[in-house]
PDB file of C-alpha atoms in Angstrom:
ATOM      1  CA  ASP R1064      35.971 -15.730  52.243  1.00 55.00           C
ATOM      2  CA  ALA R1065      39.395 -16.375  54.317  1.00 64.00           C
ATOM      3  CA  ASP R1066      38.372 -12.662  55.716  1.00 92.00           C
ATOM      4  CA  VAL R1067      36.136 -14.944  58.239  1.00 96.00           C
ATOM      5  CA  THR R1068      38.028 -17.975  59.850  1.00 97.00           C
ATOM      6  CA  GLN R1069      37.025 -20.747  61.994  1.00 98.00           C
ATOM      7  CA  THR R1070      38.463 -22.643  64.420  1.00 97.00           C
ATOM      8  CA  PRO R1071      38.596 -25.671  64.475  1.00 97.00           C
ATOM      9  CA  ARG R1072      37.504 -27.063  61.271  1.00 97.00           C
ATOM     10  CA  ASN R1073      36.270 -30.257  62.410  1.00 97.00           C
ATOM     11  CA  ARG R1074      35.999 -31.550  66.431  1.00 97.00           C
ATOM     12  CA  ILE R1075      34.851 -34.967  68.511  1.00 97.00           C
ATOM     13  CA  THR R1076      33.806 -34.442  71.794  1.00 96.00           C
ATOM     14  CA  LYS R1077      32.090 -36.612  74.513  1.00 97.00           C
ATOM     15  CA  THR R1078      28.443 -35.655  76.236  1.00 97.00           C
ATOM     16  CA  GLY R1079      29.610 -33.901  79.253  1.00 97.00           C
ATOM     17  CA  LYS R1080      32.999 -31.901  77.837  1.00 97.00           C
ATOM     18  CA  ARG R1081      32.864 -28.463  77.674  1.00 96.00           C
ATOM     19  CA  ILE R1082      33.797 -27.213  74.211  1.00 97.00           C
ATOM     20  CA  MET R1083      34.559 -23.448  72.386  1.00 98.00           C
ATOM     21  CA  LEU R1084      34.507 -23.061  68.760  1.00 98.00           C
ATOM     22  CA  GLU R1085      36.672 -19.511  67.971  1.00 98.00           C
ATOM     23  CA  CYS R1086      35.727 -17.597  64.870  1.00 98.00           C
ATOM     24  CA  SER R1087      38.008 -14.210  63.609  1.00 97.00           C
ATOM     25  CA  GLN R1088      37.654 -12.059  61.524  1.00 97.00           C
ATOM     26  CA  THR R1089      39.638  -9.274  59.295  1.00 96.00           C
ATOM     27  CA  LYS R1090      36.444  -7.639  57.933  1.00 91.00           C
ATOM     28  CA  GLY R1091      36.495  -4.664  60.481  1.00 91.00           C
ATOM     29  CA  HIS R1092      32.856  -5.358  60.865  1.00 91.00           C
ATOM     30  CA  ASP R1093      31.229  -4.483  63.924  1.00 90.00           C
ATOM     31  CA  ARG R1094      28.482  -7.566  63.646  1.00 92.00           C
ATOM     32  CA  MET R1095      28.979 -11.427  64.390  1.00 95.00           C
ATOM     33  CA  TYR R1096      26.714 -14.000  64.163  1.00 96.00           C
ATOM     34  CA  TRP R1097      27.109 -17.979  65.312  1.00 97.00           C
ATOM     35  CA  TYR R1098      24.743 -19.930  63.220  1.00 97.00           C
ATOM     36  CA  ARG R1099      24.081 -23.883  63.518  1.00 97.00           C
ATOM     37  CA  GLN R1100      23.094 -26.047  60.535  1.00 95.00           C
ATOM     38  CA  ASP R1101      21.886 -29.086  60.812  1.00 91.00           C
ATOM     39  CA  PRO R1102      21.124 -31.482  57.788  1.00 77.00           C
ATOM     40  CA  GLY R1103      17.988 -30.782  55.472  1.00 68.00           C
ATOM     41  CA  LEU R1104      17.417 -27.747  58.131  1.00 73.00           C
ATOM     42  CA  GLY R1105      18.019 -23.992  57.270  1.00 84.00           C
ATOM     43  CA  LEU R1106      20.380 -21.859  59.347  1.00 93.00           C
ATOM     44  CA  GLN R1107      19.265 -21.597  63.096  1.00 93.00           C
ATOM     45  CA  LEU R1108      20.611 -18.035  64.361  1.00 93.00           C
ATOM     46  CA  ILE R1109      22.159 -18.869  68.469  1.00 96.00           C
ATOM     47  CA  TYR R1110      23.863 -15.928  69.305  1.00 96.00           C
ATOM     48  CA  TYR R1111      24.611 -12.295  67.738  1.00 94.00           C
ATOM     49  CA  SER R1112      26.578  -9.123  68.523  1.00 94.00           C
ATOM     50  CA  PHE R1113      26.555  -5.572  67.096  1.00 90.00           C
ATOM     51  CA  ASP R1114      29.517  -3.920  69.071  1.00 90.00           C
ATOM     52  CA  VAL R1115      32.202  -5.908  71.323  1.00 91.00           C
ATOM     53  CA  LYS R1116      29.841  -4.618  74.279  1.00 92.00           C
ATOM     54  CA  ASP R1117      26.612  -5.839  72.811  1.00 93.00           C
ATOM     55  CA  ILE R1118      25.270  -9.935  73.382  1.00 95.00           C
ATOM     56  CA  ASN R1119      22.054 -11.195  72.294  1.00 93.00           C
ATOM     57  CA  LYS R1120      20.136 -14.838  72.323  1.00 94.00           C
ATOM     58  CA  GLY R1121      19.070 -15.998  69.117  1.00 92.00           C
ATOM     59  CA  GLU R1122      16.533 -18.567  68.227  1.00 89.00           C
ATOM     60  CA  ILE R1123      18.306 -21.502  69.734  1.00 94.00           C
ATOM     61  CA  SER R1124      20.385 -20.231  72.660  1.00 96.00           C
ATOM     62  CA  ASP R1125      19.743 -22.683  75.534  1.00 95.00           C
ATOM     63  CA  GLY R1126      23.096 -24.555  76.090  1.00 95.00           C
ATOM     64  CA  TYR R1127      25.075 -22.235  74.095  1.00 97.00           C
ATOM     65  CA  SER R1128      27.341 -18.966  75.459  1.00 97.00           C
ATOM     66  CA  VAL R1129      29.395 -16.491  73.765  1.00 97.00           C
ATOM     67  CA  SER R1130      32.381 -14.394  74.095  1.00 97.00           C
ATOM     68  CA  ARG R1131      32.837 -11.114  71.797  1.00 96.00           C
ATOM     69  CA  GLN R1132      36.723 -10.814  73.470  1.00 91.00           C
ATOM     70  CA  ALA R1133      37.092  -8.241  70.725  1.00 95.00           C
ATOM     71  CA  GLN R1134      35.820  -6.569  67.416  1.00 94.00           C
ATOM     72  CA  ALA R1135      37.786  -9.183  65.164  1.00 96.00           C
ATOM     73  CA  LYS R1136      36.761 -12.424  67.968  1.00 97.00           C
ATOM     74  CA  PHE R1137      33.670 -13.861  68.697  1.00 98.00           C
ATOM     75  CA  SER R1138      33.640 -17.163  70.604  1.00 98.00           C
ATOM     76  CA  LEU R1139      31.110 -20.007  71.148  1.00 98.00           C
ATOM     77  CA  SER R1140      30.674 -22.443  74.316  1.00 98.00           C
ATOM     78  CA  LEU R1141      28.985 -25.514  74.963  1.00 96.00           C
ATOM     79  CA  GLU R1142      28.856 -25.977  78.556  1.00 92.00           C
ATOM     80  CA  SER R1143      28.156 -29.390  78.690  1.00 96.00           C
ATOM     81  CA  ALA R1144      27.702 -31.363  75.370  1.00 96.00           C
ATOM     82  CA  ILE R1145      25.291 -33.260  74.540  1.00 97.00           C
ATOM     83  CA  PRO R1146      24.838 -35.401  71.051  1.00 96.00           C
ATOM     84  CA  ASN R1147      21.701 -33.576  70.106  1.00 95.00           C
ATOM     85  CA  GLN R1148      24.356 -30.453  69.599  1.00 97.00           C
ATOM     86  CA  THR R1149      25.918 -32.735  66.467  1.00 96.00           C
ATOM     87  CA  ALA R1150      25.604 -29.859  63.901  1.00 96.00           C
ATOM     88  CA  LEU R1151      27.688 -27.665  61.602  1.00 96.00           C
ATOM     89  CA  TYR R1152      28.376 -24.396  62.933  1.00 98.00           C
ATOM     90  CA  PHE R1153      29.119 -20.922  61.094  1.00 98.00           C
ATOM     91  CA  CYS R1154      30.430 -17.908  62.210  1.00 98.00           C
ATOM     92  CA  ALA R1155      29.250 -14.462  60.098  1.00 96.00           C
ATOM     93  CA  THR R1156      30.046 -10.884  59.795  1.00 94.00           C
ATOM     94  CA  SER R1157      28.394  -7.886  58.391  1.00 90.00           C
ATOM     95  CA  ASP R1158      28.977  -3.764  58.237  1.00 82.00           C
ATOM     96  CA  PRO R1159      25.555  -1.691  58.387  1.00 72.00           C
ATOM     97  CA  GLY R1160      27.276   0.599  57.202  1.00 69.00           C
ATOM     98  CA  GLY R1161      28.141  -0.987  53.771  1.00 59.00           C
ATOM     99  CA  GLY R1162      25.011  -3.122  53.194  1.00 66.00           C
ATOM    100  CA  GLU R1163      23.213  -6.128  54.742  1.00 76.00           C
ATOM    101  CA  THR R1164      25.385  -8.917  53.623  1.00 85.00           C
ATOM    102  CA  GLN R1165      26.845 -11.858  55.789  1.00 91.00           C
ATOM    103  CA  TYR R1166      29.948 -13.066  55.177  1.00 93.00           C
ATOM    104  CA  PHE R1167      30.556 -16.750  56.398  1.00 96.00           C
ATOM    105  CA  GLY R1168      33.103 -18.187  57.861  1.00 97.00           C
ATOM    106  CA  PRO R1169      34.037 -22.177  56.278  1.00 96.00           C
ATOM    107  CA  GLY R1170      32.290 -23.773  59.189  1.00 97.00           C
ATOM    108  CA  THR R1171      33.319 -25.995  62.216  1.00 97.00           C
ATOM    109  CA  ARG R1172      31.584 -29.676  62.312  1.00 96.00           C
ATOM    110  CA  LEU R1173      30.748 -30.776  65.673  1.00 97.00           C
ATOM    111  CA  LEU R1174      30.412 -34.228  66.466  1.00 97.00           C
ATOM    112  CA  VAL R1175      28.536 -35.055  70.215  1.00 97.00           C
ATOM    113  CA  LEU R1176      29.186 -38.552  70.943  1.00 96.00           C
TER     114      LEU R1176
ATOM    115  CA  GLY Y 340       9.190 -13.044  65.731  1.00 80.00           C
ATOM    116  CA  GLU Y 341       9.609 -13.359  61.985  1.00 86.00           C
ATOM    117  CA  ASN Y 342       9.042 -17.191  60.427  1.00 91.00           C
ATOM    118  CA  VAL Y 343      10.074 -18.059  56.769  1.00 94.00           C
ATOM    119  CA  GLU Y 344       9.087 -20.698  55.067  1.00 95.00           C
ATOM    120  CA  GLN Y 345      10.673 -22.189  51.993  1.00 96.00           C
ATOM    121  CA  HIS Y 346       9.118 -24.512  49.105  1.00 96.00           C
ATOM    122  CA  PRO Y 347       9.971 -26.550  47.911  1.00 96.00           C
ATOM    123  CA  SER Y 348      12.408 -28.395  49.863  1.00 94.00           C
ATOM    124  CA  THR Y 349      14.291 -30.204  46.962  1.00 96.00           C
ATOM    125  CA  LEU Y 350      13.672 -29.255  42.906  1.00 97.00           C
ATOM    126  CA  SER Y 351      15.264 -31.623  40.147  1.00 97.00           C
ATOM    127  CA  VAL Y 352      15.346 -29.609  36.856  1.00 97.00           C
ATOM    128  CA  GLN Y 353      16.937 -30.679  33.177  1.00 98.00           C
ATOM    129  CA  GLU Y 354      19.730 -28.497  32.405  1.00 97.00           C
ATOM    130  CA  GLY Y 355      18.823 -25.630  30.167  1.00 97.00           C
ATOM    131  CA  ASP Y 356      15.470 -25.670  32.366  1.00 97.00           C
ATOM    132  CA  SER Y 357      14.003 -22.739  35.209  1.00 97.00           C
ATOM    133  CA  ALA Y 358      14.054 -23.243  38.558  1.00 98.00           C
ATOM    134  CA  VAL Y 359      11.732 -21.260  40.923  1.00 98.00           C
ATOM    135  CA  ILE Y 360      11.842 -21.561  44.717  1.00 98.00           C
ATOM    136  CA  LYS Y 361       9.359 -20.006  46.867  1.00 98.00           C
ATOM    137  CA  CYS Y 362       9.237 -18.533  50.429  1.00 97.00           C
ATOM    138  CA  THR Y 363       6.796 -16.802  52.207  1.00 97.00           C
ATOM    139  CA  TYR Y 364       7.347 -14.476  55.417  1.00 96.00           C
ATOM    140  CA  SER Y 365       5.198 -13.651  58.853  1.00 94.00           C
ATOM    141  CA  ASP Y 366       6.822 -10.209  60.257  1.00 91.00           C
ATOM    142  CA  SER Y 367       5.809  -7.013  57.790  1.00 90.00           C
ATOM    143  CA  ALA Y 368       8.162  -5.233  59.046  1.00 88.00           C
ATOM    144  CA  SER Y 369      10.629  -6.675  57.150  1.00 90.00           C
ATOM    145  CA  ASN Y 370      12.081  -5.077  54.532  1.00 89.00           C
ATOM    146  CA  TYR Y 371      15.268  -7.391  53.422  1.00 89.00           C
ATOM    147  CA  PHE Y 372      15.470 -10.065  51.776  1.00 93.00           C
ATOM    148  CA  PRO Y 373      18.728 -12.254  50.758  1.00 94.00           C
ATOM    149  CA  TRP Y 374      19.446 -15.302  48.697  1.00 97.00           C
ATOM    150  CA  TYR Y 375      22.150 -17.314  49.729  1.00 97.00           C
ATOM    151  CA  LYS Y 376      23.530 -20.347  47.791  1.00 97.00           C
ATOM    152  CA  GLN Y 377      25.187 -23.080  49.477  1.00 96.00           C
ATOM    153  CA  GLU Y 378      27.401 -25.442  47.457  1.00 95.00           C
ATOM    154  CA  LEU Y 379      28.172 -28.924  48.998  1.00 91.00           C
ATOM    155  CA  GLY Y 380      30.798 -28.929  51.413  1.00 89.00           C
ATOM    156  CA  LYS Y 381      31.106 -24.743  51.735  1.00 93.00           C
ATOM    157  CA  ARG Y 382      29.941 -22.151  53.019  1.00 95.00           C
ATOM    158  CA  PRO Y 383      26.979 -19.737  52.433  1.00 96.00           C
ATOM    159  CA  GLN Y 384      27.175 -16.853  49.991  1.00 95.00           C
ATOM    160  CA  LEU Y 385      25.031 -14.071  48.839  1.00 94.00           C
ATOM    161  CA  ILE Y 386      23.657 -14.266  45.943  1.00 96.00           C
ATOM    162  CA  ILE Y 387      20.768 -11.706  45.201  1.00 96.00           C
ATOM    163  CA  ASP Y 388      19.290  -9.477  47.746  1.00 93.00           C
ATOM    164  CA  ILE Y 389      16.139  -7.487  47.284  1.00 92.00           C
ATOM    165  CA  ARG Y 390      14.408  -4.740  49.519  1.00 88.00           C
ATOM    166  CA  SER Y 391      10.977  -3.901  50.087  1.00 83.00           C
ATOM    167  CA  ASN Y 392      10.810  -0.550  47.437  1.00 83.00           C
ATOM    168  CA  VAL Y 393      11.544  -2.953  44.702  1.00 81.00           C
ATOM    169  CA  GLY Y 394       9.502  -5.314  42.577  1.00 89.00           C
ATOM    170  CA  GLU Y 395      12.322  -7.551  41.067  1.00 93.00           C
ATOM    171  CA  LYS Y 396      15.922  -6.924  41.029  1.00 93.00           C
ATOM    172  CA  LYS Y 397      17.737  -9.816  37.956  1.00 96.00           C
ATOM    173  CA  ASP Y 398      20.999  -9.911  38.035  1.00 94.00           C
ATOM    174  CA  GLN Y 399      22.134 -12.208  34.523  1.00 96.00           C
ATOM    175  CA  ARG Y 400      19.898 -16.212  34.938  1.00 97.00           C
ATOM    176  CA  ILE Y 401      18.904 -14.927  38.422  1.00 98.00           C
ATOM    177  CA  ALA Y 402      16.210 -12.786  39.381  1.00 97.00           C
ATOM    178  CA  VAL Y 403      14.260 -12.283  42.848  1.00 97.00           C
ATOM    179  CA  THR Y 404      10.235 -11.091  42.871  1.00 96.00           C
ATOM    180  CA  LEU Y 405       8.661  -9.457  46.035  1.00 96.00           C
ATOM    181  CA  ASN Y 406       5.134  -9.514  46.966  1.00 95.00           C
ATOM    182  CA  LYS Y 407       4.673  -7.251  50.106  1.00 93.00           C
ATOM    183  CA  THR Y 408       1.393  -7.606  50.111  1.00 93.00           C
ATOM    184  CA  ALA Y 409       1.233 -11.411  49.854  1.00 94.00           C
ATOM    185  CA  LYS Y 410       4.587 -11.407  51.711  1.00 95.00           C
ATOM    186  CA  HIS Y 411       6.438 -13.973  49.526  1.00 95.00           C
ATOM    187  CA  PHE Y 412       9.257 -13.590  47.653  1.00 97.00           C
ATOM    188  CA  SER Y 413      10.690 -15.624  45.113  1.00 98.00           C
ATOM    189  CA  LEU Y 414      14.188 -17.087  43.351  1.00 98.00           C
ATOM    190  CA  HIS Y 415      14.211 -17.536  39.650  1.00 98.00           C
ATOM    191  CA  ILE Y 416      17.060 -19.456  37.864  1.00 98.00           C
ATOM    192  CA  THR Y 417      16.507 -19.870  34.195  1.00 97.00           C
ATOM    193  CA  GLU Y 418      18.767 -21.390  31.763  1.00 98.00           C
ATOM    194  CA  THR Y 419      19.911 -23.715  34.629  1.00 98.00           C
ATOM    195  CA  GLN Y 420      23.370 -25.257  34.503  1.00 97.00           C
ATOM    196  CA  PRO Y 421      25.230 -28.189  36.945  1.00 96.00           C
ATOM    197  CA  GLU Y 422      27.524 -25.368  38.432  1.00 96.00           C
ATOM    198  CA  ASP Y 423      23.756 -24.201  39.788  1.00 97.00           C
ATOM    199  CA  SER Y 424      23.260 -27.608  41.948  1.00 97.00           C
ATOM    200  CA  ALA Y 425      23.198 -26.570  45.259  1.00 97.00           C
ATOM    201  CA  VAL Y 426      21.333 -25.778  48.439  1.00 96.00           C
ATOM    202  CA  TYR Y 427      19.265 -22.388  47.852  1.00 97.00           C
ATOM    203  CA  PHE Y 428      18.211 -20.437  50.968  1.00 97.00           C
ATOM    204  CA  CYS Y 429      15.803 -17.420  51.386  1.00 96.00           C
ATOM    205  CA  ALA Y 430      16.108 -14.889  54.416  1.00 94.00           C
ATOM    206  CA  ALA Y 431      14.243 -12.059  55.680  1.00 93.00           C
ATOM    207  CA  SER Y 432      15.334  -9.292  58.156  1.00 88.00           C
ATOM    208  CA  MET Y 433      14.406  -5.533  59.306  1.00 78.00           C
ATOM    209  CA  GLY Y 434      17.371  -4.372  57.609  1.00 63.00           C
ATOM    210  CA  ALA Y 435      20.449  -2.235  58.733  1.00 57.00           C
ATOM    211  CA  ALA Y 436      18.249  -1.297  62.104  1.00 57.00           C
ATOM    212  CA  GLY Y 437      17.945  -5.176  62.952  1.00 61.00           C
ATOM    213  CA  ASN Y 438      20.372  -6.997  60.743  1.00 67.00           C
ATOM    214  CA  LYS Y 439      19.109 -10.355  62.675  1.00 82.00           C
ATOM    215  CA  LEU Y 440      18.239 -12.920  59.465  1.00 89.00           C
ATOM    216  CA  THR Y 441      15.637 -15.152  59.901  1.00 90.00           C
ATOM    217  CA  PHE Y 442      16.437 -18.206  57.260  1.00 92.00           C
ATOM    218  CA  GLY Y 443      14.036 -20.723  55.598  1.00 94.00           C
ATOM    219  CA  GLY Y 444      14.759 -24.015  55.606  1.00 93.00           C
ATOM    220  CA  GLY Y 445      16.664 -24.424  52.380  1.00 95.00           C
ATOM    221  CA  THR Y 446      16.155 -25.659  48.699  1.00 96.00           C
ATOM    222  CA  ARG Y 447      18.489 -28.140  47.710  1.00 96.00           C
ATOM    223  CA  VAL Y 448      18.658 -27.768  43.649  1.00 97.00           C
ATOM    224  CA  LEU Y 449      19.695 -30.433  41.211  1.00 97.00           C
ATOM    225  CA  VAL Y 450      19.921 -30.107  37.629  1.00 97.00           C
ATOM    226  CA  LYS Y 451      20.421 -32.991  35.763  1.00 96.00           C
ATOM    227  CA  PRO Y 452      22.725 -32.945  32.242  1.00 91.00           C
TER     228      PRO Y 452
END
């Protein structure tokens, strides 16, 4: 869905580095989410935001932080990256007024060396 | 919190046969159950969903059934085709009031021609 974009699409970083993954959407949705996907595993919720002033921890928030800069932007930061944070990261949006479907971005593949 | 288990983790079927994926959930307050399909290298996309006031829903070759008493729901794909090969995820949530999806671990479906 081109309405939800993520940058970068691929990133290689070293242990201990701080990195930021960005998500932008033009769908006008209030709700945004960050998920992590590991090989052979499902999608695990890291953080979610129901509006600009609302930030909530998900299942696996340790080692991550987020910032909701605007309705359209939701960034995920790894303060000090570690190898077991190597994964595929997805951003998603939803609009409770228009149903409960979550629309996913294309994903960011992160490798921490 | 909610816990969703999904079986099997892999499923191989002959083209034209049916495929069935089963999920169980733990929180009786959950009332929204979507299914997402993720093709190789792509983002997850919603294919069908069901709410707790409905026992079955069909959309062409796919159907979902829900048993609230037993807290399980299933995805049925009939007349499978090679393009049905993908990873399928079930999820559960308490609907718009708390639209935080908990995903199952995924089922990798391979349709053999």
